[in-house]
C-alpha cells in the first residue's frame, strides 16, 4: 500500500458558528459520503483501487460497475486504462488484481519517503527493547492509520503460546481503535478532531472514546497530557499495545511509534518504564524526518 504522509491530513469540514456561551457540537453528523454526481473521471479511476482490500484481492467488472455507477463498456474502458499503466493486471475473464507498477512505486516510496527512512534509521538502534516485542512505525492515512515499518518479533509468546501479530507493514487500521491510532488521533489539530467527531460519532462511541463531544474531547486531552496510549488488543486481549506520537519539527503529529508485547502485569510495568525511551526515539525520528525532507541524503537501509 502506498502512502505519502505529507498529503493525507484530514480536510476540515464546514463548521457551525460557535456561540460565546458554548462549544457544544451538533448531535447529528452530516453525511460524510460525497455524492457520485459531478465526480471526475480521475476520481472514478482511483475509486477502483479502493476496492482492493486484504479480503478482496481481485475485483470483477460487475463489482466495479456497481461501485462507480457506470455501464459495463465504460467500466471496461477504465479497467483497461489502469491496466495499460500497470496499475492493474487482468487475471481472467473480467477479473483484475493489482499490477506490477504498484511494486515499482513501492520501491520508489521506500527510497524517498522521509518519515519511513527516518523511522528505519532510528528503529534499527532499538533492537535491544524488542525481545518478545515488536516495534512499529505508523502514519496517518486518510481516516485510517497505516503501519509502514516493523522491527522485532513477528509473534509474541504469552505463557508458552506463540501468538501471531496482525499488525505489520501495509496494514491499515481504524483511526479510533488501538494505541497506535489513538496516539495520532489525540494530537491532531483541533479543527480536525472536531470534523472527525461530526462525521464519525458512532465509531467514536463504539471505540470507547466517548458517548458525546465532551467525553471524546476529555479522553483525547488525557492522552495528550500523559504523552502515551496503552491499550489491550481487541482481537487478542493477551497483547499489550503502547504508543507515543511522532511529530514534525513544527509540532504537528505525523505518526506514532507503537510497541507490542505480552499483556502481563510484569510486562506492562516494563513497557511503561520504556515510555521515556520511546518518546526520545520518536523525537529523533521527527528530527531526522525534517532533515530528510529538506535535502539530507537518506541513511542506507539495513
Short mmCIF file of C-alpha atoms in Angstrom, two decimals:
data_model
loop_
_atom_site.label_atom_id
_atom_site.label_comp_id
_atom_site.label_asym_id
_atom_site.label_seq_id
_atom_site.Cartn_x
_atom_site.Cartn_y
_atom_site.Cartn_z
CA UNK A 1 0.00 0.00 0.00
CA UNK A 2 1.27 3.41 -0.87
CA UNK A 3 1.19 6.44 1.32
CA UNK A 4 2.51 9.98 1.23
CA UNK A 5 2.11 11.17 4.82
CA UNK A 6 2.64 14.77 3.77
CA UNK A 7 -0.58 14.84 1.73
CA UNK A 8 -3.11 12.99 3.83
CA UNK A 9 -4.17 15.34 6.59
CA UNK A 10 -7.92 15.14 7.04
CA UNK A 11 -9.57 18.19 5.48
CA UNK A 12 -11.75 20.24 7.82
CA UNK A 13 -15.48 20.06 7.33
CA UNK A 14 -17.53 23.26 7.35
CA UNK A 15 -18.09 24.14 10.99
CA UNK A 16 -21.16 25.76 12.54
CA UNK A 17 -20.68 29.17 14.10
CA UNK A 18 -19.65 28.96 17.76
CA UNK A 19 -21.60 30.89 20.35
CA UNK A 20 -19.78 32.67 23.11
CA UNK A 21 -21.58 30.60 25.71
CA UNK A 22 -20.99 27.10 24.43
CA UNK A 23 -18.62 24.87 22.47
CA UNK A 24 -21.17 22.07 22.09
CA UNK A 25 -21.33 20.41 18.70
CA UNK A 26 -24.46 19.37 16.79
CA UNK A 27 -25.65 15.90 17.74
CA UNK A 28 -26.45 14.89 14.15
CA UNK A 29 -23.42 14.50 11.86
CA UNK A 30 -23.59 15.33 8.17
CA UNK A 31 -23.43 12.53 5.64
CA UNK A 32 -19.65 12.03 5.07
CA UNK A 33 -20.20 10.22 1.75
CA UNK A 34 -19.79 12.61 -1.19
CA UNK A 35 -22.39 12.42 -3.94
CA UNK A 36 -21.44 10.41 -7.00
CA UNK A 37 -22.66 13.12 -9.36
CA UNK A 38 -20.01 15.53 -10.52
CA UNK A 39 -17.11 13.24 -9.67
CA UNK A 40 -14.24 13.49 -12.11
CA UNK A 41 -13.10 10.65 -14.33
CA UNK A 42 -9.81 10.59 -12.42
CA UNK A 43 -11.72 10.23 -9.18
CA UNK A 44 -13.67 7.29 -10.56
CA UNK A 45 -10.47 5.61 -11.71
CA UNK A 46 -8.93 5.99 -8.26
CA UNK A 47 -12.09 4.63 -6.65
CA UNK A 48 -11.39 1.36 -8.46
CA UNK A 49 -8.16 0.96 -6.49
CA UNK A 50 -10.12 1.46 -3.26
CA UNK A 51 -11.98 -1.77 -3.96
CA UNK A 52 -8.86 -3.79 -3.12
CA UNK A 53 -8.59 -4.94 0.49
CA UNK A 54 -6.95 -7.81 2.36
CA UNK A 55 -10.23 -9.70 1.94
CA UNK A 56 -10.77 -8.69 -1.69
CA UNK A 57 -7.55 -9.25 -3.64
CA UNK A 58 -9.24 -9.45 -7.03
CA UNK A 59 -12.07 -7.35 -8.44
CA UNK A 60 -14.63 -8.11 -11.13
CA UNK A 61 -16.19 -5.93 -13.79
CA UNK A 62 -19.70 -6.09 -12.35
CA UNK A 63 -18.41 -5.14 -8.91
CA UNK A 64 -16.59 -2.13 -10.34
CA UNK A 65 -19.56 -1.04 -12.46
CA UNK A 66 -21.85 -1.17 -9.41
CA UNK A 67 -19.39 0.81 -7.30
CA UNK A 68 -18.92 3.53 -9.90
CA UNK A 69 -22.49 3.58 -11.16
CA UNK A 70 -21.42 3.25 -14.80
CA UNK A 71 -22.17 0.83 -17.62
CA UNK A 72 -20.02 -2.18 -18.42
CA UNK A 73 -18.48 -0.60 -21.51
CA UNK A 74 -17.34 2.44 -19.53
CA UNK A 75 -16.15 0.17 -16.75
CA UNK A 76 -14.06 -1.91 -19.16
CA UNK A 77 -12.52 1.29 -20.52
CA UNK A 78 -11.49 2.41 -17.02
CA UNK A 79 -10.04 -1.00 -16.22
CA UNK A 80 -8.13 -1.03 -19.49
CA UNK A 81 -6.65 2.39 -18.80
CA UNK A 82 -5.38 1.26 -15.39
CA UNK A 83 -4.08 -1.98 -16.89
CA UNK A 84 -2.23 -0.13 -19.66
CA UNK A 85 -0.38 1.83 -16.99
CA UNK A 86 0.49 -1.27 -14.97
CA UNK A 87 -1.70 -0.42 -12.01
CA UNK A 88 -3.96 -3.41 -12.69
CA UNK A 89 -3.33 -6.82 -14.23
CA UNK A 90 -6.03 -8.97 -15.84
CA UNK A 91 -6.16 -12.41 -14.23
CA UNK A 92 -9.04 -13.97 -16.13
CA UNK A 93 -12.24 -13.02 -17.87
CA UNK A 94 -13.48 -9.89 -16.13
CA UNK A 95 -11.14 -10.30 -13.15
CA UNK A 96 -8.29 -7.98 -12.17
CA UNK A 97 -5.62 -7.75 -9.49
CA UNK A 98 -3.10 -5.06 -8.63
CA UNK A 99 -0.38 -4.69 -11.26
CA UNK A 100 3.39 -4.58 -11.35
CA UNK A 101 3.53 -0.79 -11.37
CA UNK A 102 2.44 -0.91 -7.72
CA UNK A 103 5.62 -2.84 -6.88
CA UNK A 104 7.71 -0.26 -8.71
CA UNK A 105 6.03 2.61 -6.87
CA UNK A 106 6.51 0.81 -3.56
CA UNK A 107 10.24 0.63 -4.23
CA UNK A 108 10.34 4.35 -5.01
CA UNK A 109 8.42 5.04 -1.81
CA UNK A 110 10.96 3.04 0.19
CA UNK A 111 13.72 5.22 -1.23
CA UNK A 112 12.02 8.60 -0.98
CA UNK A 113 9.63 8.77 1.98
CA UNK A 114 11.31 10.92 4.69
CA UNK A 115 9.27 9.54 7.60
CA UNK A 116 9.81 5.94 6.54
CA UNK A 117 13.56 6.41 6.11
CA UNK A 118 13.86 8.29 9.39
CA UNK A 119 11.94 5.53 11.15
CA UNK A 120 14.13 2.82 9.64
CA UNK A 121 17.30 4.57 10.76
CA UNK A 122 16.20 5.21 14.35
CA UNK A 123 14.36 1.91 14.86
CA UNK A 124 17.43 -0.05 13.73
CA UNK A 125 19.01 1.03 17.02
CA UNK A 126 16.06 -0.09 19.13
CA UNK A 127 16.55 -3.86 18.83
CA UNK A 128 17.59 -4.03 22.49
CA UNK A 129 13.98 -3.44 23.61
CA UNK A 130 12.41 -5.88 21.12
CA UNK A 131 12.88 -9.19 22.95
CA UNK A 132 9.45 -10.84 22.62
CA UNK A 133 8.17 -7.49 21.41
CA UNK A 134 7.51 -5.76 18.11
CA UNK A 135 8.05 -2.10 17.31
CA UNK A 136 6.09 -0.46 14.51
CA UNK A 137 6.05 2.92 12.81
CA UNK A 138 2.54 4.12 11.96
CA UNK A 139 1.32 7.07 9.92
CA UNK A 140 -1.98 8.79 9.23
CA UNK A 141 -3.69 7.64 6.03
CA UNK A 142 -6.97 9.47 5.31
CA UNK A 143 -9.17 8.41 8.26
CA UNK A 144 -7.09 5.31 8.97
CA UNK A 145 -3.65 4.55 10.34
CA UNK A 146 -1.13 2.60 8.29
CA UNK A 147 1.80 0.56 9.60
CA UNK A 148 4.82 1.38 7.43
CA UNK A 149 7.79 -0.28 9.14
CA UNK A 150 8.36 -3.03 11.70
CA UNK A 151 11.29 -4.35 13.71
CA UNK A 152 11.41 -7.08 16.30
CA UNK A 153 9.33 -10.21 16.52
CA UNK A 154 6.54 -11.26 14.16
CA UNK A 155 4.85 -13.02 17.06
CA UNK A 156 4.53 -12.63 20.82
CA UNK A 157 4.94 -15.53 23.27
CA UNK A 158 2.47 -15.48 26.14
CA UNK A 159 2.57 -18.28 28.74
CA UNK A 160 4.28 -20.57 26.24
CA UNK A 161 1.90 -19.82 23.34
CA UNK A 162 3.19 -18.14 20.18
CA UNK A 163 0.67 -15.50 19.08
CA UNK A 164 0.99 -14.02 15.56
CA UNK A 165 0.77 -10.26 15.24
CA UNK A 166 -1.94 -8.89 12.96
CA UNK A 167 -0.27 -5.52 12.59
CA UNK A 168 2.55 -5.32 10.08
CA UNK A 169 3.82 -3.21 7.21
CA UNK A 170 0.95 -2.25 4.92
CA UNK A 171 -1.77 -2.98 7.48
CA UNK A 172 -4.37 -0.23 7.85
CA UNK A 173 -6.49 0.17 10.98
CA UNK A 174 -9.32 2.44 12.17
CA UNK A 175 -8.27 5.83 13.50
CA UNK A 176 -10.25 5.35 16.71
CA UNK A 177 -9.07 1.88 17.80
CA UNK A 178 -5.73 0.83 19.21
CA UNK A 179 -2.81 2.64 20.79
CA UNK A 180 -1.01 3.40 17.54
CA UNK A 181 -4.10 5.07 16.14
CA UNK A 182 -5.17 6.94 19.26
CA UNK A 183 -1.69 8.39 19.80
CA UNK A 184 -2.13 10.10 16.42
CA UNK A 185 -5.80 10.98 16.85
CA UNK A 186 -5.31 12.77 20.18
CA UNK A 187 -2.63 15.02 18.70
CA UNK A 188 -4.40 16.13 15.53
CA UNK A 189 -5.23 19.82 15.13
CA UNK A 190 -8.41 20.90 16.97
CA UNK A 191 -10.34 21.55 13.74
CA UNK A 192 -9.52 18.03 12.53
CA UNK A 193 -10.71 16.48 15.78
CA UNK A 194 -13.97 18.44 15.60
CA UNK A 195 -14.52 17.47 11.97
CA UNK A 196 -13.91 13.82 12.78
CA UNK A 197 -16.40 13.94 15.62
CA UNK A 198 -19.07 15.41 13.38
CA UNK A 199 -18.55 12.68 10.78
CA UNK A 200 -17.76 9.65 12.95
CA UNK A 201 -19.78 9.85 16.17
CA UNK A 202 -20.96 6.22 16.03
CA UNK A 203 -17.44 4.86 15.50
CA UNK A 204 -16.08 7.04 18.30
CA UNK A 205 -18.73 5.79 20.72
CA UNK A 206 -18.08 2.18 19.71
CA UNK A 207 -14.35 2.59 20.33
CA UNK A 208 -14.99 3.70 23.92
CA UNK A 209 -13.61 7.21 23.43
CA UNK A 210 -16.84 8.93 24.45
CA UNK A 211 -20.60 8.97 24.00
CA UNK A 212 -20.68 12.72 23.35
CA UNK A 213 -18.38 15.58 22.36
CA UNK A 214 -17.37 16.43 25.92
CA UNK A 215 -16.36 12.84 26.73
CA UNK A 216 -14.48 12.50 23.46
CA UNK A 217 -12.61 15.75 23.93
CA UNK A 218 -11.79 14.79 27.52
CA UNK A 219 -10.45 11.36 26.52
CA UNK A 220 -8.12 12.88 23.95
CA UNK A 221 -6.96 15.55 26.40
CA UNK A 222 -6.00 12.79 28.86
CA UNK A 223 -3.94 11.03 26.18
CA UNK A 224 -2.15 14.26 25.27
CA UNK A 225 -1.39 15.04 28.91
CA UNK A 226 0.15 11.65 29.70
CA UNK A 227 2.06 11.58 26.41
CA UNK A 228 1.32 7.96 25.50
CA UNK A 229 -1.53 5.48 24.99
CA UNK A 230 -1.70 1.94 26.39
CA UNK A 231 -4.43 -0.44 25.20
CA UNK A 232 -5.20 -4.14 25.20
CA UNK A 233 -5.85 -5.85 21.86
CA UNK A 234 -9.47 -6.24 20.79
CA UNK A 235 -8.74 -9.26 18.63
CA UNK A 236 -6.33 -10.73 21.17
CA UNK A 237 -6.59 -9.38 24.75
CA UNK A 238 -3.26 -11.03 25.59
CA UNK A 239 -1.44 -8.41 23.52
CA UNK A 240 -0.48 -5.09 25.11
CA UNK A 241 -0.03 -2.05 22.86
CA UNK A 242 1.75 1.14 23.90
CA UNK A 243 2.31 4.10 21.57
CA UNK A 244 3.73 7.62 21.57
CA UNK A 245 3.22 10.30 18.90
CA UNK A 246 5.82 11.17 16.27
CA UNK A 247 5.81 14.86 15.37
CA UNK A 248 7.05 17.13 12.61
CA UNK A 249 9.58 19.76 13.55
CA UNK A 250 6.69 22.25 13.74
CA UNK A 251 4.93 20.10 16.36
CA UNK A 252 2.29 18.66 14.02
CA UNK A 253 1.68 14.96 14.53
CA UNK A 254 2.61 12.74 11.56
CA UNK A 255 2.64 9.28 13.05
CA UNK A 256 3.22 7.10 16.08
CA UNK A 257 5.77 4.67 17.45
CA UNK A 258 3.97 1.53 18.62
CA UNK A 259 5.31 -1.17 20.95
CA UNK A 260 3.52 -4.55 21.08
CA UNK A 261 4.19 -7.06 23.85
CA UNK A 262 2.56 -9.72 26.02
CA UNK A 263 -0.19 -8.50 28.30
CA UNK A 264 1.00 -9.40 31.79
CA UNK A 265 1.39 -7.23 34.89
CA UNK A 266 5.17 -7.53 34.79
CA UNK A 267 5.38 -6.73 31.07
CA UNK A 268 3.02 -3.78 31.43
CA UNK A 269 5.27 -2.30 34.13
CA UNK A 270 8.33 -2.81 31.93
CA UNK A 271 6.61 -1.29 28.90
CA UNK A 272 5.54 1.78 30.86
CA UNK A 273 9.12 2.17 32.06
CA UNK A 274 10.14 2.36 28.38
CA UNK A 275 7.89 5.37 27.65
CA UNK A 276 10.70 7.97 28.06
CA UNK A 277 12.89 5.93 25.67
CA UNK A 278 10.07 5.67 23.13
CA UNK A 279 9.38 9.40 23.39
CA UNK A 280 13.05 10.25 22.90
CA UNK A 281 13.34 7.97 19.86
CA UNK A 282 10.09 9.35 18.43
CA UNK A 283 11.60 12.83 18.74
CA UNK A 284 14.73 11.61 16.91
CA UNK A 285 12.54 10.26 14.10
CA UNK A 286 10.85 13.66 13.82
CA UNK A 287 14.18 15.49 13.73
CA UNK A 288 15.62 13.16 11.09
CA UNK A 289 12.43 13.35 9.01
CA UNK A 290 12.82 17.14 8.95
CA UNK A 291 16.42 16.90 7.72
CA UNK A 292 15.50 14.35 5.05
CA UNK A 293 12.57 16.50 3.92
CA UNK A 294 14.96 19.38 3.46
CA UNK A 295 17.54 17.66 1.30
CA UNK A 296 19.68 15.43 3.51
CA UNK A 297 20.63 12.06 2.00
CA UNK A 298 18.60 9.16 3.44
CA UNK A 299 20.64 6.71 5.51
CA UNK A 300 21.32 3.34 3.90
CA UNK A 301 18.59 0.78 4.60
CA UNK A 302 19.61 -2.32 6.53
#
